Coordinates of N, CA and C in Angstrom, one line a residue:
X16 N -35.7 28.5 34.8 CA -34.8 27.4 34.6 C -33.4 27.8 34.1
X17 N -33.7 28.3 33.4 CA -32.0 29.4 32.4 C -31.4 30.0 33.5
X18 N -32.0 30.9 34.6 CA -31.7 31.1 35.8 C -31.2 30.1 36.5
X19 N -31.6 29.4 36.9 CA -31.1 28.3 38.1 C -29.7 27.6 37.1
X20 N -29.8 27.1 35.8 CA -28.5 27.2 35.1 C -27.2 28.0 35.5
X21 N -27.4 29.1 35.3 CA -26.4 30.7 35.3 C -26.2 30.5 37.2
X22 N -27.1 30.3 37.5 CA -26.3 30.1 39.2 C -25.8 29.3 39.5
X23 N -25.8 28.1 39.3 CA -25.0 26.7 39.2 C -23.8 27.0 38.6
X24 N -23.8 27.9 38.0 CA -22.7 27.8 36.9 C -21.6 29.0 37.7
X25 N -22.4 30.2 37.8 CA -21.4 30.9 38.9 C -21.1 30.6 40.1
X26 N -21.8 29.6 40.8 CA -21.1 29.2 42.5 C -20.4 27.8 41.9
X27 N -20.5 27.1 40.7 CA -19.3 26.4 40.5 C -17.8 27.1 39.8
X28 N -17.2 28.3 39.4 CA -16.8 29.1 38.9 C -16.0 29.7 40.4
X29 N -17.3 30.3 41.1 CA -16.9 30.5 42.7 C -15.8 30.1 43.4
X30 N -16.5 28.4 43.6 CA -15.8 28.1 44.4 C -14.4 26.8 44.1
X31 N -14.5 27.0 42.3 CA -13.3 26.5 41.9 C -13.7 25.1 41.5
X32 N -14.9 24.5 41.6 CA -14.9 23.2 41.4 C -15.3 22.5 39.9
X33 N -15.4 24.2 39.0 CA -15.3 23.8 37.5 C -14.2 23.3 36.9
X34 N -12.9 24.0 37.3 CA -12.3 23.5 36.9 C -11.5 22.2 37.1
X35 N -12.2 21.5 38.2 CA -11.8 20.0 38.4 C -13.1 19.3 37.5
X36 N -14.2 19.3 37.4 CA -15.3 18.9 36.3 C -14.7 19.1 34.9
X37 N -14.1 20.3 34.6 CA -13.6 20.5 33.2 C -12.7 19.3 32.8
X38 N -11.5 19.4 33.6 CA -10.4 18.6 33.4 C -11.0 16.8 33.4
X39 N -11.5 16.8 34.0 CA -12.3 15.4 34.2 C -12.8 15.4 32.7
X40 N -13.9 16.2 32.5 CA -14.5 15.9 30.7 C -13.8 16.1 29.8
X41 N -12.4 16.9 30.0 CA -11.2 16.5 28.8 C -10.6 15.3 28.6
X42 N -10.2 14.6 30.0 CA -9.5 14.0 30.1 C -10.4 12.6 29.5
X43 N -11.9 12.5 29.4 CA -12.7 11.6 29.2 C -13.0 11.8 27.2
X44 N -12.7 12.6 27.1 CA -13.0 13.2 25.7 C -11.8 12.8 25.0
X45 N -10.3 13.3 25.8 CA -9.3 12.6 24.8 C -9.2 11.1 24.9
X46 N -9.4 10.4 26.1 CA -9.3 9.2 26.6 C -9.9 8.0 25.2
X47 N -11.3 8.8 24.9 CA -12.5 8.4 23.7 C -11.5 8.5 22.5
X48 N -11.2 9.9 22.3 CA -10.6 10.1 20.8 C -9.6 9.0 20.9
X49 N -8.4 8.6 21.6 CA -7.6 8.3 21.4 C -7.9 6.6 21.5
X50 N -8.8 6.2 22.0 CA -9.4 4.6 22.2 C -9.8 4.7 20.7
X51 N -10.6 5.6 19.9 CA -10.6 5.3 18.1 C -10.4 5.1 17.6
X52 N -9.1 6.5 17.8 CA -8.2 6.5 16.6 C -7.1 5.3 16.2
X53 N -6.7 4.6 17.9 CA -5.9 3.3 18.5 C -6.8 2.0 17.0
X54 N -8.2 2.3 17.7 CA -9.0 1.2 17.0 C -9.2 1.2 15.3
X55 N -9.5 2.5 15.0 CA -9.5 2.8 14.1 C -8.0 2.3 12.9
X56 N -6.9 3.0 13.7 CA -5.9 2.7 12.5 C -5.7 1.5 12.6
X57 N -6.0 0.2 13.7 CA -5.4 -1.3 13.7 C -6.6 -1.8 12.9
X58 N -7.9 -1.0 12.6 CA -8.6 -2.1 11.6 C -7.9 -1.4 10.3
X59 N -8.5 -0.4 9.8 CA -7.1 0.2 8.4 C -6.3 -0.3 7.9
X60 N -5.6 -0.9 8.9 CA -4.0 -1.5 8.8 C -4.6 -3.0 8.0
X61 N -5.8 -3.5 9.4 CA -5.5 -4.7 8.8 C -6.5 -5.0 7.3
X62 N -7.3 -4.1 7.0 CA -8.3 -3.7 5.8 C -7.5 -3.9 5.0
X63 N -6.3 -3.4 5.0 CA -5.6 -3.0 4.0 C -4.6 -3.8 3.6
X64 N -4.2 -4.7 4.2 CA -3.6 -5.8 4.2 C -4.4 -7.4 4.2
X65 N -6.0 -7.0 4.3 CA -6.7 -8.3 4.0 C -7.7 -8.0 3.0
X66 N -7.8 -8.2 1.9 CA -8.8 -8.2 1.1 C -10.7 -8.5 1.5
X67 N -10.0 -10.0 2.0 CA -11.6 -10.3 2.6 C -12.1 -10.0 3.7
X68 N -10.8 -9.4 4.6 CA -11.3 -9.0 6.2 C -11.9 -7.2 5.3
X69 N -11.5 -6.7 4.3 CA -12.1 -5.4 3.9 C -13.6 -5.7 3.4
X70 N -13.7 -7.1 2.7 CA -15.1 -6.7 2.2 C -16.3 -6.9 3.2
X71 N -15.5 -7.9 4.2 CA -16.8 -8.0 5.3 C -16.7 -6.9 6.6
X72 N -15.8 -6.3 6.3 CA -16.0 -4.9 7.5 C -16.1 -3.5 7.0
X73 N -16.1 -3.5 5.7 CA -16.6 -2.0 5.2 C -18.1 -1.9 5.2
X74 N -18.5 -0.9 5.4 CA -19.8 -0.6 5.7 C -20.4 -0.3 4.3
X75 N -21.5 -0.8 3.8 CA -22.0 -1.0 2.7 C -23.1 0.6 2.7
X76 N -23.2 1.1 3.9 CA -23.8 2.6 3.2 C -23.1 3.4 3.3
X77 N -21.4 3.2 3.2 CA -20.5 4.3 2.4 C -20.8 4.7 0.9
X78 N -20.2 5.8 0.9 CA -20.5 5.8 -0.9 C -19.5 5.5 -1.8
X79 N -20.8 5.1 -2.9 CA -20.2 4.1 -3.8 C -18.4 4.1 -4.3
X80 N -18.5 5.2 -4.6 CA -17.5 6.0 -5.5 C -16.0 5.3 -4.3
X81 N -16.5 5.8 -2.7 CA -15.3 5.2 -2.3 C -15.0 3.8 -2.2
X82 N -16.1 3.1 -2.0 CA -16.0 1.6 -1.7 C -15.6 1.1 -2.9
X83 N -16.0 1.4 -4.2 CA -14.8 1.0 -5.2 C -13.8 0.9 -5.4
X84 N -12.9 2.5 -4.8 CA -11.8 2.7 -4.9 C -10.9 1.4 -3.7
X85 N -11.7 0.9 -3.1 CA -11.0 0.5 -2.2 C -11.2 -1.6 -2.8
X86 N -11.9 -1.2 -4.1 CA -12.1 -2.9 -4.5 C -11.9 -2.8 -5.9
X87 N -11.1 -2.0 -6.5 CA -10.7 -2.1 -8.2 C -9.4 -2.5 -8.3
X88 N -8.6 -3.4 -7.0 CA -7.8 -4.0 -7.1 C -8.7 -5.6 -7.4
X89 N -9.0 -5.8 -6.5 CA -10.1 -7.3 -6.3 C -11.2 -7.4 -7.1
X90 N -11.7 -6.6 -8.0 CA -12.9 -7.3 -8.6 C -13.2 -6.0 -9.5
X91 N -14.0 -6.6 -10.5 CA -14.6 -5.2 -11.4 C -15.8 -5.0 -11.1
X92 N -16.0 -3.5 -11.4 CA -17.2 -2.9 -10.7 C -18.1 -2.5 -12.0
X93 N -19.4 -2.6 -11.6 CA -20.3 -2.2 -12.8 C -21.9 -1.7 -12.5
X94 N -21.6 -0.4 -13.2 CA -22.3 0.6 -12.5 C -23.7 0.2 -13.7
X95 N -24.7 0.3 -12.6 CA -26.0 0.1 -13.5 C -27.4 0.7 -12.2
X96 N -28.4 1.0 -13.0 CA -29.4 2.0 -12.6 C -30.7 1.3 -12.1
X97 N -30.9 1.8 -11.1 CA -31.9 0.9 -10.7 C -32.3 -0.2 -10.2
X98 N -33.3 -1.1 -9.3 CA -33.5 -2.3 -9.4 C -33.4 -3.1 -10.3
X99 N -33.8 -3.3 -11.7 CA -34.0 -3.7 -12.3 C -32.7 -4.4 -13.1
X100 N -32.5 -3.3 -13.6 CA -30.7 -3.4 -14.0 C -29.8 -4.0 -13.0
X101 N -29.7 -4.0 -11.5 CA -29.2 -4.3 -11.2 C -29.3 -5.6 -10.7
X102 N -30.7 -6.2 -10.8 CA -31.3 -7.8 -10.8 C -30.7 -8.6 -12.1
X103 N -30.6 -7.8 -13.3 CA -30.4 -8.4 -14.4 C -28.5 -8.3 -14.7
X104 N -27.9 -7.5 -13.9 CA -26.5 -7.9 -13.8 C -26.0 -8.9 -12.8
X105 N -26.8 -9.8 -12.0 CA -26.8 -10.8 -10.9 C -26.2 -12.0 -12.0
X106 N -26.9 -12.0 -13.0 CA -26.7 -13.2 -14.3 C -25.4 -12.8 -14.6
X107 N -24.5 -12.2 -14.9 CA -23.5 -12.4 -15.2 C -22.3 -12.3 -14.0
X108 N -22.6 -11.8 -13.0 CA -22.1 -11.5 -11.9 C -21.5 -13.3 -11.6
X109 N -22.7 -13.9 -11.3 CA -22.5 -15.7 -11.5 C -22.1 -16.1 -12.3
X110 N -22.0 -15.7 -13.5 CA -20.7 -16.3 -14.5 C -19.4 -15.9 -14.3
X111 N -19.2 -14.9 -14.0 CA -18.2 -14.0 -13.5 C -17.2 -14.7 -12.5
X112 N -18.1 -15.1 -11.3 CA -17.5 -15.8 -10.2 C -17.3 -17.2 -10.3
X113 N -18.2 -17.8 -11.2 CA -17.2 -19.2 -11.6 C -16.0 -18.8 -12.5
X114 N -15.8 -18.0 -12.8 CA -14.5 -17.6 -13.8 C -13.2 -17.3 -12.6
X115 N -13.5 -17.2 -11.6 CA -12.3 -16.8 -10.6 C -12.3 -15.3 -10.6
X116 N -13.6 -14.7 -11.3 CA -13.6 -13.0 -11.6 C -14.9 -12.4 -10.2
X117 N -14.6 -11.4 -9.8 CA -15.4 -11.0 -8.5 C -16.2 -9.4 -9.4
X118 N -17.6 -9.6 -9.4 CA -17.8 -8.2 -9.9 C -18.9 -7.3 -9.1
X119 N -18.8 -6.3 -9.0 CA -19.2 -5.7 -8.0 C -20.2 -4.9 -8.8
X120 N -21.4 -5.3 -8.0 CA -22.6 -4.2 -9.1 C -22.7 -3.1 -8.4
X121 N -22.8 -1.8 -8.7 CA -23.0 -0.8 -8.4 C -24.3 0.2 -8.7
X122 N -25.2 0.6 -7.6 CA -26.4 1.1 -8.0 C -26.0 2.6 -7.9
X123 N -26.8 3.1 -9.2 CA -26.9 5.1 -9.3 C -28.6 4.7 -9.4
X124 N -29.1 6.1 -8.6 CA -29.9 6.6 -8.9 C -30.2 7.2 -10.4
X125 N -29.7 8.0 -10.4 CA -29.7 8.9 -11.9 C -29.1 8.0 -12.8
X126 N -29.2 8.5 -14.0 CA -29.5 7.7 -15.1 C -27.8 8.8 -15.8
X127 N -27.4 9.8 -15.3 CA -26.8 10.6 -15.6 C -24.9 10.2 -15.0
X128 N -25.5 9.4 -14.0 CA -24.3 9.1 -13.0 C -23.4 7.6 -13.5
X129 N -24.0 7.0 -13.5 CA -22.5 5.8 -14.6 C -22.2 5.7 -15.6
X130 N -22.6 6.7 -16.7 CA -21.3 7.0 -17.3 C -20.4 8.1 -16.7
X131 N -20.8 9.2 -15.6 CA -19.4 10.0 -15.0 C -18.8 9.5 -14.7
X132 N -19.0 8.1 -13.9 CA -18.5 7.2 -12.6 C -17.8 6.5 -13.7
X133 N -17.9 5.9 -15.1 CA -17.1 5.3 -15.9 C -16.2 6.0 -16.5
X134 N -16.6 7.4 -16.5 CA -15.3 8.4 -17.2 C -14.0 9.3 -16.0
X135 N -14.5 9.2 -15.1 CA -13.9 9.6 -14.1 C -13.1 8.3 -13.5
X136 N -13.7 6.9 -13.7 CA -12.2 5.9 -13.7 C -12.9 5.3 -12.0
X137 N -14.2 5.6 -11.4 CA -15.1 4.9 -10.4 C -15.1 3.6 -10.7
X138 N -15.6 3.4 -11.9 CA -16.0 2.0 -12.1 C -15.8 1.2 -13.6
X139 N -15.5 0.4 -13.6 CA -14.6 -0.3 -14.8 C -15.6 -0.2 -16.0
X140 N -17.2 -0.6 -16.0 CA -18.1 -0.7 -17.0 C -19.1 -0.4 -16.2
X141 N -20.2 -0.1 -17.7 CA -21.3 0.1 -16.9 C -22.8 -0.5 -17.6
X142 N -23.9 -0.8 -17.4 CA -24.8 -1.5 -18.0 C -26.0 -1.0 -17.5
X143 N -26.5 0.1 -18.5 CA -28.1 0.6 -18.7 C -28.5 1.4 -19.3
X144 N -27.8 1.9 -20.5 CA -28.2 2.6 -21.5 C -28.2 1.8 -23.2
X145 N -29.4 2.1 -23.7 CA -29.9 1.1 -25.0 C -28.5 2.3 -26.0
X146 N -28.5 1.9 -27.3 CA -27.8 2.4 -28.2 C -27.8 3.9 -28.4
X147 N -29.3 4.4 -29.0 CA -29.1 5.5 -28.6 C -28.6 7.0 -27.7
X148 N -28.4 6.5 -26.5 CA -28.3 7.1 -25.0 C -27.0 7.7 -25.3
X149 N -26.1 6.6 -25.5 CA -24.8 6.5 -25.3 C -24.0 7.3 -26.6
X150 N -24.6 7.7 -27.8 CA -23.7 8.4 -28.5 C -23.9 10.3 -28.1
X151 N -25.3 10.1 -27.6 CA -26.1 11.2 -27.5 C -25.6 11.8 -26.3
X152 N -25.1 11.0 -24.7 CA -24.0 11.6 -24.2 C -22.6 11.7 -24.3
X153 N -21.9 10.9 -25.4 CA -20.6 11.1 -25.8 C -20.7 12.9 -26.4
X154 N -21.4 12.8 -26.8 CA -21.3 14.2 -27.7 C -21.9 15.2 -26.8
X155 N -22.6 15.2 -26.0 CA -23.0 16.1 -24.8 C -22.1 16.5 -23.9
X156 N -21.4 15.0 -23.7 CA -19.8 15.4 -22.3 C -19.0 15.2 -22.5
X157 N -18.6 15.0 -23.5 CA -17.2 14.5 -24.2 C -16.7 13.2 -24.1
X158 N -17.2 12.4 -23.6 CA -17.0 10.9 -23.2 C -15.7 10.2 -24.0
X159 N -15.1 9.5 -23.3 CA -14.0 8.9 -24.2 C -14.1 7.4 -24.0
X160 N -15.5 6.9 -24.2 CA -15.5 5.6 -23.9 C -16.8 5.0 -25.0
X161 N -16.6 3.4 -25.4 CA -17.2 2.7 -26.5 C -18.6 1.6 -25.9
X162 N -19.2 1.9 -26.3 CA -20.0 0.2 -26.4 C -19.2 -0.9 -26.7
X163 N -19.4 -1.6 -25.9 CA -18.7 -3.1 -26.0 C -19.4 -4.5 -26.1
X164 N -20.9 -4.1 -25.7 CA -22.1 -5.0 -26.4 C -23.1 -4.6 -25.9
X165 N -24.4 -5.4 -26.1 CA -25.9 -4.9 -25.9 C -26.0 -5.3 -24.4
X166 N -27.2 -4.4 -24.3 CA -28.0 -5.2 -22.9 C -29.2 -5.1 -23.0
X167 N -30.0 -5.6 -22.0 CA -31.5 -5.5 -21.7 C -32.3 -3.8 -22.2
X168 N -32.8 -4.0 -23.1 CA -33.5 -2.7 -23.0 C -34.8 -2.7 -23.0
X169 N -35.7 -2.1 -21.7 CA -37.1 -2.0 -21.4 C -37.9 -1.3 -22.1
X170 N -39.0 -1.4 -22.7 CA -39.6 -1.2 -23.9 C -40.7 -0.3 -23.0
X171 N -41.3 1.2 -23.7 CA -41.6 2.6 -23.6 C -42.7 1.6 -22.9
X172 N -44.0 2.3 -22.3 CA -45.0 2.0 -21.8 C -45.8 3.0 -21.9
X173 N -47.7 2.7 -22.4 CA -49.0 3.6 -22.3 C -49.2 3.9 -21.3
X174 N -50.0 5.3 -20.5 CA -50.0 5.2 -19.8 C -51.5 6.4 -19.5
X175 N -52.4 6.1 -19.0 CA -53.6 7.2 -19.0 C -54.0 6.8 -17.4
X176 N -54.6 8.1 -17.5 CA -55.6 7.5 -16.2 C -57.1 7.7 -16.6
X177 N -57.6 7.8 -17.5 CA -58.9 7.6 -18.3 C -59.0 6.9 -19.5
X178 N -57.9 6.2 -20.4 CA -58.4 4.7 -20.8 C -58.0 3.4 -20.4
X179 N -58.5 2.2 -20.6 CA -58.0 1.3 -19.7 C -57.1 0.2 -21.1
X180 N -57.6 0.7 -22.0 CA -56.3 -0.1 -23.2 C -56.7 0.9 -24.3
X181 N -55.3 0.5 -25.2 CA -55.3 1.6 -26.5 C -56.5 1.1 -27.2
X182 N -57.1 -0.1 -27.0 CA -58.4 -0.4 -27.7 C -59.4 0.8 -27.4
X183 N -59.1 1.5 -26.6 CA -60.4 2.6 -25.8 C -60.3 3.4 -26.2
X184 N -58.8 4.1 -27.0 CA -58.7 5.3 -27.5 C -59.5 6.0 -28.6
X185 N -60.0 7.2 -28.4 CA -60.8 7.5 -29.7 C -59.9 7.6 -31.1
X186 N -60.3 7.9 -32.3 CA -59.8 8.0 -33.3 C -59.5 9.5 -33.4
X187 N -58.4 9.3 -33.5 CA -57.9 11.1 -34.0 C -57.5 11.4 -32.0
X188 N -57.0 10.7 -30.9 CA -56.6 10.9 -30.0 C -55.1 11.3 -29.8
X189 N -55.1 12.3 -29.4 CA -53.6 13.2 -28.8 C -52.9 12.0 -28.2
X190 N -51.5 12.1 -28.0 CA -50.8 11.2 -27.2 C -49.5 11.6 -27.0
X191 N -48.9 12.0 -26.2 CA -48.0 12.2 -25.8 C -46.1 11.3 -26.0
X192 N -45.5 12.1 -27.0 CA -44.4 10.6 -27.3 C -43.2 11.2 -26.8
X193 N -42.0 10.6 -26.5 CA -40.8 11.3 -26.3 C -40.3 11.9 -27.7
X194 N -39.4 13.3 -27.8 CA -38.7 13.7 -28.7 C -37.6 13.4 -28.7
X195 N -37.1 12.9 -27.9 CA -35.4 12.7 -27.3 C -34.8 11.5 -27.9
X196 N -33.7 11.6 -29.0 CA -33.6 10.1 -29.6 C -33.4 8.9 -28.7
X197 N -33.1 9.1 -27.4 CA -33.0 8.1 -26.4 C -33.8 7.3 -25.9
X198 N -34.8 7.8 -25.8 CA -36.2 7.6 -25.7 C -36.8 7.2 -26.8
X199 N -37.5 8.0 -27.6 CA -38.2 7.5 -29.1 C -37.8 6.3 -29.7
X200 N -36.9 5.7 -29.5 CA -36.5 4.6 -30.3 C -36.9 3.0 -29.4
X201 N -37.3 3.2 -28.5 CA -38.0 2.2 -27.8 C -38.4 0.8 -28.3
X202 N -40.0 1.2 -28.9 CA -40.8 0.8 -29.5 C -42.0 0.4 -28.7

């Protein structure tokens, strides 16, 4: 087969009729680029000159980091972790928007990523770390930013795969707790 390739390829080479094929798939290749780039900068232009034509034609599995930059003119963004958190910033998001204020929830995976995204200037605030979290990484990264009130904080959970309630536990049972003041303070 690789054979019959390599001969096609030398009796077109031969008898000159590559380079009419070639020219043909350039001319179809720039023809593309330049139909894009045409399309490309007239939506840009107009993205950028329409606020609401941006929010409904930016593609929502860009990343975060940029799709902010491109809405920290129009609304505040607020970086929070998870499902959960991010269910429970919906409640103020709706207060937000009857205020004439637009806020944009932003999900991180890691638990490590909104406060960089708040210190690096990604995103205006951020909501999912309980009290102790937040001094415990000021002083780890140097953070230059304050708590400005409380949020929801989810309370530690048991967890075995051989008892079915702490009622089951024997007396004098091992148990595994967090050491990390972020954690331990739960309850």
């Amino acid at each position: 087969m690789a054979g019959d390739v390599a001969a096609a390829l030398r009796e077109l080479i031969a008898s000159g009729e590559i380079w009419g094929h070639t020219w043909i798939s350039l001319q179809r290749v720039l023809g593309g680029f330049a139909l894009g780039l045409g399309a490309g900068l007239a939506l840009g232009v107009a993205m950028g000159l329409s606020p609401l034509l941006k929010d409904d034609v930016y593609p929502s599995y860009m990343n975060n980091t940029k799709r902010i930059a491109l809405k920290t003119l129009v609304a505040l963004s607020l970086a929070a972790t998870g499902l959960a958190q991010a269910q429970i910033a919906e409640v103020p998001k709706k207060v937000a928007e009857r205020e004439g204020l637009r806020l944009l929830i932003v999900e991180f995976a890691y638990y490590i990523q909104p406060n960089a995204a708040l210190d690096a200037g990604d995103v205006q605030t951020n909501s999912f770390q309980h009290p102790p979290f937040l001094p415990s990484q000021i002083q780890a990264r140097g953070y230059k930013f304050s708590a400005i009130g409380n949020i929801v904080t989810a309370p530690m959970g048991f967890y075995s795969k051989t008892y079915k309630s702490l009622a089951d536990l024997p007396r004098g049972a091992k148990v595994g707790i967090q050491n990390d003041p972020s954690n331990s303070g739960r309850g």
